[in-house]
CSV table of C-alpha atoms (C1' of nucleotides) in Angstrom, one decimal:
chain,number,residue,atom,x,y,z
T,1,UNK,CA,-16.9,-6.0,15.1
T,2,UNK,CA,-14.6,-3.6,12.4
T,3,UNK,CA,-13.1,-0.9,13.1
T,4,UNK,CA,-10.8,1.6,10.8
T,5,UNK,CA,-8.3,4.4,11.7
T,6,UNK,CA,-8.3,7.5,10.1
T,7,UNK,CA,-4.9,8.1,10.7
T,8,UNK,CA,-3.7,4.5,8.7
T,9,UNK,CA,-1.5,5.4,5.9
T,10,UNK,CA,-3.6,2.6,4.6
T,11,UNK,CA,-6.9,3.7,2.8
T,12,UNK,CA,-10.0,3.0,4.7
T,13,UNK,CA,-11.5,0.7,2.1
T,14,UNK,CA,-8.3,-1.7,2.0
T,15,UNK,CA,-8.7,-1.6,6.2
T,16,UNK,CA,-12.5,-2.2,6.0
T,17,UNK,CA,-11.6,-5.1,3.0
T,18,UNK,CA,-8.5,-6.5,5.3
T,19,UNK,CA,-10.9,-7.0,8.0
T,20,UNK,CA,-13.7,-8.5,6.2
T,21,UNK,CA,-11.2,-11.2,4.9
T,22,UNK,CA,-10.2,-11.6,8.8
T,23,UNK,CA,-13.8,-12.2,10.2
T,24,UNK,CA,-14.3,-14.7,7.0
T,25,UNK,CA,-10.6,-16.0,7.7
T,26,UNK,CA,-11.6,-17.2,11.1
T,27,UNK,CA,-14.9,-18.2,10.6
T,28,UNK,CA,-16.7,-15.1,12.3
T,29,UNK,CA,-18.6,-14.7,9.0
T,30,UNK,CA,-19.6,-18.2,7.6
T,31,UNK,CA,-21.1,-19.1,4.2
T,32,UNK,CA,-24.9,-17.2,3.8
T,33,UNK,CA,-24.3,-14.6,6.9
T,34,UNK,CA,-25.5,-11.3,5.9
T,35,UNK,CA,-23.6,-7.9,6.3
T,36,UNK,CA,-24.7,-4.9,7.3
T,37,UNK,CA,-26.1,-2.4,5.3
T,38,UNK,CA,-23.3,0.5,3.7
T,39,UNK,CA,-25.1,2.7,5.1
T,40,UNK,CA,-25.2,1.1,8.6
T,41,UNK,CA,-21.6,0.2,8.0
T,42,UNK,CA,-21.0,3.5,6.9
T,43,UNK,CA,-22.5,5.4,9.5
T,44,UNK,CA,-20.8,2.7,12.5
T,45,UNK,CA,-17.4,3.8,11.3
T,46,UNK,CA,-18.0,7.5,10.6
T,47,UNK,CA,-17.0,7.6,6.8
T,48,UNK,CA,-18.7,8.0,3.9
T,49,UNK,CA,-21.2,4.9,2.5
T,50,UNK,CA,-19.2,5.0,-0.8
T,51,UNK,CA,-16.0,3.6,1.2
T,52,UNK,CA,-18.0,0.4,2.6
T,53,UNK,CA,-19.9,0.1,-1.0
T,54,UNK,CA,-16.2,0.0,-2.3
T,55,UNK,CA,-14.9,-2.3,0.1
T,56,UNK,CA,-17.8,-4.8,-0.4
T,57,UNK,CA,-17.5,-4.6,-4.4
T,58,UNK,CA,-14.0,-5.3,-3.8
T,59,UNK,CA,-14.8,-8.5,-2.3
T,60,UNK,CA,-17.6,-9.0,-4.5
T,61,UNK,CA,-14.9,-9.3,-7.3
T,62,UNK,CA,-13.5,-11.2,-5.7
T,63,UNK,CA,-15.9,-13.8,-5.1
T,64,UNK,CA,-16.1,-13.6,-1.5
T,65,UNK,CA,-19.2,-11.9,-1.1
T,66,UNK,CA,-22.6,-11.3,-3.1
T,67,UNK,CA,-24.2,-7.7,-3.0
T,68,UNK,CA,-28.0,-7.5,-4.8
T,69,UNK,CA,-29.8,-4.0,-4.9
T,70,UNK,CA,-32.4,-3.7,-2.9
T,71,UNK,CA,-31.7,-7.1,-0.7
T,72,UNK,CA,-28.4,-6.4,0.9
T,73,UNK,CA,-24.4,-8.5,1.0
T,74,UNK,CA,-24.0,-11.8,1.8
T,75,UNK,CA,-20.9,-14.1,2.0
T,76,UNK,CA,-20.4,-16.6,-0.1
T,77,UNK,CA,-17.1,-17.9,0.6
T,78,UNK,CA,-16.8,-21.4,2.8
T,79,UNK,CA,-13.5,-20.9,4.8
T,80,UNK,CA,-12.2,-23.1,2.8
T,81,UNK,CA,-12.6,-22.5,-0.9
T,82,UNK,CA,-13.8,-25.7,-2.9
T,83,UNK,CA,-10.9,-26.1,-5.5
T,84,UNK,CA,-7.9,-25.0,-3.0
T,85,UNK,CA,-5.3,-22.5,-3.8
T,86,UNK,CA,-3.9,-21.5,-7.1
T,87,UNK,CA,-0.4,-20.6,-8.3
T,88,UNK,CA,-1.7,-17.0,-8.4
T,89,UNK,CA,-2.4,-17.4,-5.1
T,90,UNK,CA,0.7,-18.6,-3.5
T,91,UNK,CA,2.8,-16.5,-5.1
T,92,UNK,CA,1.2,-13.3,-3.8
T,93,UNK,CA,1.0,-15.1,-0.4
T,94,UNK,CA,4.7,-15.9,-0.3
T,95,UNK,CA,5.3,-11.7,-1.3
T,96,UNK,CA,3.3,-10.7,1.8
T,97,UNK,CA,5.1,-13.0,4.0
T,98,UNK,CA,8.1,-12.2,2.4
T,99,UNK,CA,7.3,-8.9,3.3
T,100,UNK,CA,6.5,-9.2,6.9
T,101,UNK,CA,9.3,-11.5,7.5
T,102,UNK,CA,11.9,-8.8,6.1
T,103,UNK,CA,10.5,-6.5,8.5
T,104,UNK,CA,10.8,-8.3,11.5
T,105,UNK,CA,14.4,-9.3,10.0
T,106,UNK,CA,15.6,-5.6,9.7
T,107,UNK,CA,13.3,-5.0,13.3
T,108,UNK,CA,15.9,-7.1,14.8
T,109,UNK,CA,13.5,-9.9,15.5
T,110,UNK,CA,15.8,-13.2,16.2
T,111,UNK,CA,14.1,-16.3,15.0
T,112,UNK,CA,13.2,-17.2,18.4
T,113,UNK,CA,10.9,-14.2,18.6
T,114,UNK,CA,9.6,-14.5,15.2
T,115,UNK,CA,8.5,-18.0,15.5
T,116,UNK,CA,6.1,-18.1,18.4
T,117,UNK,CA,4.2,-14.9,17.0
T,118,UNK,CA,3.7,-17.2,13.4
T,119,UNK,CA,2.6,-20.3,16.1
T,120,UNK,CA,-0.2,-18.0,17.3
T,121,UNK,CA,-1.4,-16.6,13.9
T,122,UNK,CA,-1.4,-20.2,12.7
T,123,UNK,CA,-3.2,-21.4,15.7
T,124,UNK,CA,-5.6,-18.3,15.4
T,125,UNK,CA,-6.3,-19.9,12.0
T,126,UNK,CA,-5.9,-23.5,11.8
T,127,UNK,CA,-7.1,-24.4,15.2
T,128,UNK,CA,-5.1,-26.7,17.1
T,129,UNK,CA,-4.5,-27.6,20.6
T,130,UNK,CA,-2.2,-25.1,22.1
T,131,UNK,CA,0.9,-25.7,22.5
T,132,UNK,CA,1.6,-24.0,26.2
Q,1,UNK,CA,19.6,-6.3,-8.6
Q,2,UNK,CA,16.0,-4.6,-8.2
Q,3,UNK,CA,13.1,-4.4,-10.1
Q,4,UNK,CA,10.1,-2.8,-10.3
Q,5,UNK,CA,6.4,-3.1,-11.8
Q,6,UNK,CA,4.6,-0.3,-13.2
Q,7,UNK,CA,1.5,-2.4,-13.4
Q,8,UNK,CA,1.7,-3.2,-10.0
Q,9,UNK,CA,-0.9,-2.0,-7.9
Q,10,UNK,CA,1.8,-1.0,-5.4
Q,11,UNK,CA,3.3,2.4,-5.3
Q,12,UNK,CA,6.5,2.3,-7.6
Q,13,UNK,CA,8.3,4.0,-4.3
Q,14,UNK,CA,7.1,1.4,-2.0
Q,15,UNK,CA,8.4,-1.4,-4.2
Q,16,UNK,CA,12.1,0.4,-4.3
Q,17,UNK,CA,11.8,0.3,-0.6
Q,18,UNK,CA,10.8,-3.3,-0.4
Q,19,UNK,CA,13.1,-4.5,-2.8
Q,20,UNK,CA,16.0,-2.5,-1.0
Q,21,UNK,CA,14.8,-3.8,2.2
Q,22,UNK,CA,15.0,-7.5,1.3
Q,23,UNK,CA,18.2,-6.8,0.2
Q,24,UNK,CA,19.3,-5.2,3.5
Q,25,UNK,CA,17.5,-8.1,5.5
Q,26,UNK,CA,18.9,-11.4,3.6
Q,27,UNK,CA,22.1,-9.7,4.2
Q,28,UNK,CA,23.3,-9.1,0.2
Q,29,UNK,CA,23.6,-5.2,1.1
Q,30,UNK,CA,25.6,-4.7,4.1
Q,31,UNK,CA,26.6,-2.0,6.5
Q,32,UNK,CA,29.0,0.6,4.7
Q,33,UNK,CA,27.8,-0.4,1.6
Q,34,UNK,CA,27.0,2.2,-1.3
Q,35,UNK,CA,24.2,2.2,-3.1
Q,36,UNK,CA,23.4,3.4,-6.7
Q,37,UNK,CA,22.6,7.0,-7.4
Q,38,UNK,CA,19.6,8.1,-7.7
Q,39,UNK,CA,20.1,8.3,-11.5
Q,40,UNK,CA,21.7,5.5,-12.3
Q,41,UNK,CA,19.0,3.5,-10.5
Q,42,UNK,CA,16.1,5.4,-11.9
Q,43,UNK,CA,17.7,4.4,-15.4
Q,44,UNK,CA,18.2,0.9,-14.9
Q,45,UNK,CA,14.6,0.6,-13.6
Q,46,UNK,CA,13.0,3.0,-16.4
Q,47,UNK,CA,11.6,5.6,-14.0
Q,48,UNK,CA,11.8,9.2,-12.6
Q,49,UNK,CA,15.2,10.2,-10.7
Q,50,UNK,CA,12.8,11.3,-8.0
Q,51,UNK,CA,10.9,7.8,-7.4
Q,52,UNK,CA,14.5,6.7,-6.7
Q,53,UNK,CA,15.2,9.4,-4.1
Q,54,UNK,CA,12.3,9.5,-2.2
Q,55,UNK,CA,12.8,5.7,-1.4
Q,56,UNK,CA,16.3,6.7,-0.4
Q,57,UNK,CA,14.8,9.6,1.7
Q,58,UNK,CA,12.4,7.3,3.6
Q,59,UNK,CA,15.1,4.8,4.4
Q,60,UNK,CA,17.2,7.2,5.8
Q,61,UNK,CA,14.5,8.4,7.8
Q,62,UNK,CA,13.9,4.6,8.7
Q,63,UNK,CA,17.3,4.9,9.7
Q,64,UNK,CA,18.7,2.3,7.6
Q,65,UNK,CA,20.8,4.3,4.9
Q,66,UNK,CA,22.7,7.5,4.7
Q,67,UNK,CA,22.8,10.3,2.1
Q,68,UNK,CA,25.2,12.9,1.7
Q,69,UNK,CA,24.9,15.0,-1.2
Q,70,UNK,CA,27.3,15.5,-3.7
Q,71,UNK,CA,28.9,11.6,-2.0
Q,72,UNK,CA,26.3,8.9,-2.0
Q,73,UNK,CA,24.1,6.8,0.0
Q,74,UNK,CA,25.4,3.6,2.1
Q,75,UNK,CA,23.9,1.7,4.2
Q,76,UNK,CA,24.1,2.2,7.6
Q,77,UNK,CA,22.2,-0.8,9.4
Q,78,UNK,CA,23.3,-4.1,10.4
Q,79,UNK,CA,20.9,-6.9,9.7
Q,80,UNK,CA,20.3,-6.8,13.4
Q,81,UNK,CA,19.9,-3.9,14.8
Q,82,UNK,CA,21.6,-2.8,18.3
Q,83,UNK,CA,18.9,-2.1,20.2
Q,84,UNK,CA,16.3,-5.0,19.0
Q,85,UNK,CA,12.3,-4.8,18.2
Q,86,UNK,CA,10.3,-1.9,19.5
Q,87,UNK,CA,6.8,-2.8,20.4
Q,88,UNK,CA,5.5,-0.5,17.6
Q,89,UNK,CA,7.3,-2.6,15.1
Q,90,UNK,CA,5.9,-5.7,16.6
Q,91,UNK,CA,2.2,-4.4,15.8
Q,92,UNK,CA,2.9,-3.7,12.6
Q,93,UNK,CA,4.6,-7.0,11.5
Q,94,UNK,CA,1.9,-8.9,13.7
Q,95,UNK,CA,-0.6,-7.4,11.0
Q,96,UNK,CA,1.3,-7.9,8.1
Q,97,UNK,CA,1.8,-11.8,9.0
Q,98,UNK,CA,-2.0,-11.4,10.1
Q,99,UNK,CA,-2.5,-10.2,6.3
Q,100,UNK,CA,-1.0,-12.9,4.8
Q,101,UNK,CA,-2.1,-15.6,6.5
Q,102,UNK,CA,-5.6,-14.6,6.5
Q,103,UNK,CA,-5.2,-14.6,2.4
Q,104,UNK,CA,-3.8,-18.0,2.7
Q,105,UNK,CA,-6.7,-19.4,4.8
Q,106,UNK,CA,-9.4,-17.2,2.1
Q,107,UNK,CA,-7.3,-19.2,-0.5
Q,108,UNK,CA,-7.3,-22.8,0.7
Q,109,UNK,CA,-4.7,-23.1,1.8
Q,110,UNK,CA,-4.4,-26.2,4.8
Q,111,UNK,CA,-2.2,-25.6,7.8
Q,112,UNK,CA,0.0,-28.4,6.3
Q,113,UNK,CA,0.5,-26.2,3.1
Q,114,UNK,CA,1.3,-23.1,4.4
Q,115,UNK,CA,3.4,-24.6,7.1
Q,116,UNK,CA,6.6,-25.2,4.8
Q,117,UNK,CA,6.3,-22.2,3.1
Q,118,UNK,CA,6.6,-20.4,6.5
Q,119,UNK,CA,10.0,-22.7,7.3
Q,120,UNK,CA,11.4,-21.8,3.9
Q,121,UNK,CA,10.9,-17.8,4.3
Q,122,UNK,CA,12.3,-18.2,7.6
Q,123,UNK,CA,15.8,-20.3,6.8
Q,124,UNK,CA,15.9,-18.0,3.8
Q,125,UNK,CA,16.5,-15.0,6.5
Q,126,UNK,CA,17.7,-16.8,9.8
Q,127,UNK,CA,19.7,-19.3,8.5
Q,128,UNK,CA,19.8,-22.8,9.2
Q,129,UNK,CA,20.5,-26.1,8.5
Q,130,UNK,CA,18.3,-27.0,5.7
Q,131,UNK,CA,15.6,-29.5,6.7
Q,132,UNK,CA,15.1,-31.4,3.8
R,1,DC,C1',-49.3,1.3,-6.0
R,2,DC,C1',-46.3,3.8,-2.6
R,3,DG,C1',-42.8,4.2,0.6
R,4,DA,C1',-38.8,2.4,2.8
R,5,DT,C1',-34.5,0.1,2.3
R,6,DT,C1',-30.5,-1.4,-0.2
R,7,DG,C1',-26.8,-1.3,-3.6
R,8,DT,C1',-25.1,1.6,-7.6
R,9,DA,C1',-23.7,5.4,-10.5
R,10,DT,C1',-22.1,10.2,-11.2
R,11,DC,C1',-19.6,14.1,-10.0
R,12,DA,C1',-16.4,17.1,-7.2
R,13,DC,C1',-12.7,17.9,-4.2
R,14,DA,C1',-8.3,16.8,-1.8
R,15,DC,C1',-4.4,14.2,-1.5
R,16,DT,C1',-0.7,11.2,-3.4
R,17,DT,C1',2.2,9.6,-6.8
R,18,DT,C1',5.2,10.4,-10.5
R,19,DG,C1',7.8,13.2,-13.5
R,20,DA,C1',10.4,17.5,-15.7
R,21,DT,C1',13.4,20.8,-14.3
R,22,DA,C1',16.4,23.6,-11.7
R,23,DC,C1',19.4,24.0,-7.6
R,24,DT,C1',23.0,22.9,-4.1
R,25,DA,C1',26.9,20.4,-2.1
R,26,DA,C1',31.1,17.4,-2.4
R,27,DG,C1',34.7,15.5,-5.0
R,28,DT,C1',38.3,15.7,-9.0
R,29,DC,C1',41.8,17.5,-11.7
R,30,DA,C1',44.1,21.2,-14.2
H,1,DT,C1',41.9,28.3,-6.9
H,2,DG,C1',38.7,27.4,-10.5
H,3,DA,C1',36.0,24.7,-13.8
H,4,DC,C1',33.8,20.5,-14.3
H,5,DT,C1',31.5,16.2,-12.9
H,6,DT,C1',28.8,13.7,-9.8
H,7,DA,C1',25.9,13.4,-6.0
H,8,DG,C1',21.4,14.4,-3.4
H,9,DT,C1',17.6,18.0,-2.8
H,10,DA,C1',14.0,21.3,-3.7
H,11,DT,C1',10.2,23.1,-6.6
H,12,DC,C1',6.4,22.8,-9.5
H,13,DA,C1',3.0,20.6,-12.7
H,14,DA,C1',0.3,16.6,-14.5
H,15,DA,C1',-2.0,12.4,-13.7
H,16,DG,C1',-4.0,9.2,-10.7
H,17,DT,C1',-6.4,7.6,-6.4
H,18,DG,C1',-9.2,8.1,-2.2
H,19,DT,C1',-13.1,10.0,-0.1
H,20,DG,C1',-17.4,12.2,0.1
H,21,DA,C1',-22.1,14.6,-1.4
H,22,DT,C1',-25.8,13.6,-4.0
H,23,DA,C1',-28.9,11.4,-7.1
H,24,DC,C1',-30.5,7.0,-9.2
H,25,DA,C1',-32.3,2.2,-9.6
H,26,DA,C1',-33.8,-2.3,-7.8
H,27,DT,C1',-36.2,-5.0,-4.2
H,28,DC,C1',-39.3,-5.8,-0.5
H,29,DG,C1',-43.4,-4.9,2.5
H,30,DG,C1',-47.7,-2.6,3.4
DNA sequence: CCGATTGTATCACACTTTGATACTAAGTCA
DNA sequence: TGACTTAGTATCAAAGTGTGATACAATCGG
């Protein structure tokens, strides 16, 4: 269901956090589901409980999920959040495309590569008939 | 040119490379095309002449520029590159885009929002006739 | 009440980031 | 050639961050 890599250059919590959002992004973890224990967590992925208690307050802060002592962390984000997106939002959105998109740019990526690979994560996302 | 944010959770080296890289992609820095030294950029941007240099260092190692001491640093890639995308780079720009996108969804954001953002990132690097 | 389970807090260690400083190589000009 | 400037590089220290070991506190079930 999550897994992490060690040898990321990316810090375990931020993987165990990224993946979080992705399971909540695509529905895998609706509104109410409950998450494992940190020490379960911990334990399934070989690290220390402290990671997976970080990662969870991160998204606690964040408003996507609700930890209580004692009871356990559920989510409390809908897919789709009430109010919509802010301006804080977007613009941190458009940095992470921008970032991607540079990448694949430099890569040598043409824009017919590009585009079929952002059809599928939009389709992953935003369901919708495929296209093929 | 280039700026930078020390308040940014983002390592201060990581956003020189960024910035650089954007550059590079959207075509403003070109092959054969010096840079800054390390100095003079660490002045304009307020920080440590080594912050600078180590960005340079891991763009050469990317391949991208060229240092020679004592000379300078130019750019040595094309926007596209000879030999095209590697599948390693294809992972790792599938997970940036993944990222993002995921965000977006956590956000709010409809598939009819984040669609035109997409477009715009991707004329702003392949261009083409604008669609509006 | 007592124990089990769960999240939280505290502390220590290792690694990374950033900076101060010194060094080395290439160019310039007398 | 030799002195000087300009360029990237290497070394070391200080501060910050990530990860883990351990102990604490809150909730539930018997």
């Amino acid at each position: 269901m999550l897994t992490v890599s060690l040898a990321s250059p990316i810090a375990l919590h931020d993987q165990i956090v990224a993946g979080l959002r992705d399971l909540i992004a695509r529905g895998t973890l609706a509104e109410g589901d409950e998450l494992p224990p940190v020490r379960q967590l911990a334990a399934d992925l070989g690290i220390n409980l402290n990671t997976v208690a970080r990662a969870y307050r991160e998204l606690t802060d964040s408003g996507l999920l609700a930890s209580v002592r004692g009871r356990g962390t559920i989510v409390i984000a809908t897919v789709e959040r009430a109010l919509g997106p802010r301006a804080d939002d977007r613009k941190r959105i458009e940095a992470g495309l921008a970032a991607a998109f540079n990448d694949a740019k430099i890569a040598g990526f043409s824009r017919e590569s590009i585009e079929p690979i952002v059809q599928r994560q939009l389709d992953r996302l935003w369901k919708r008939s495929a296209t093929s």
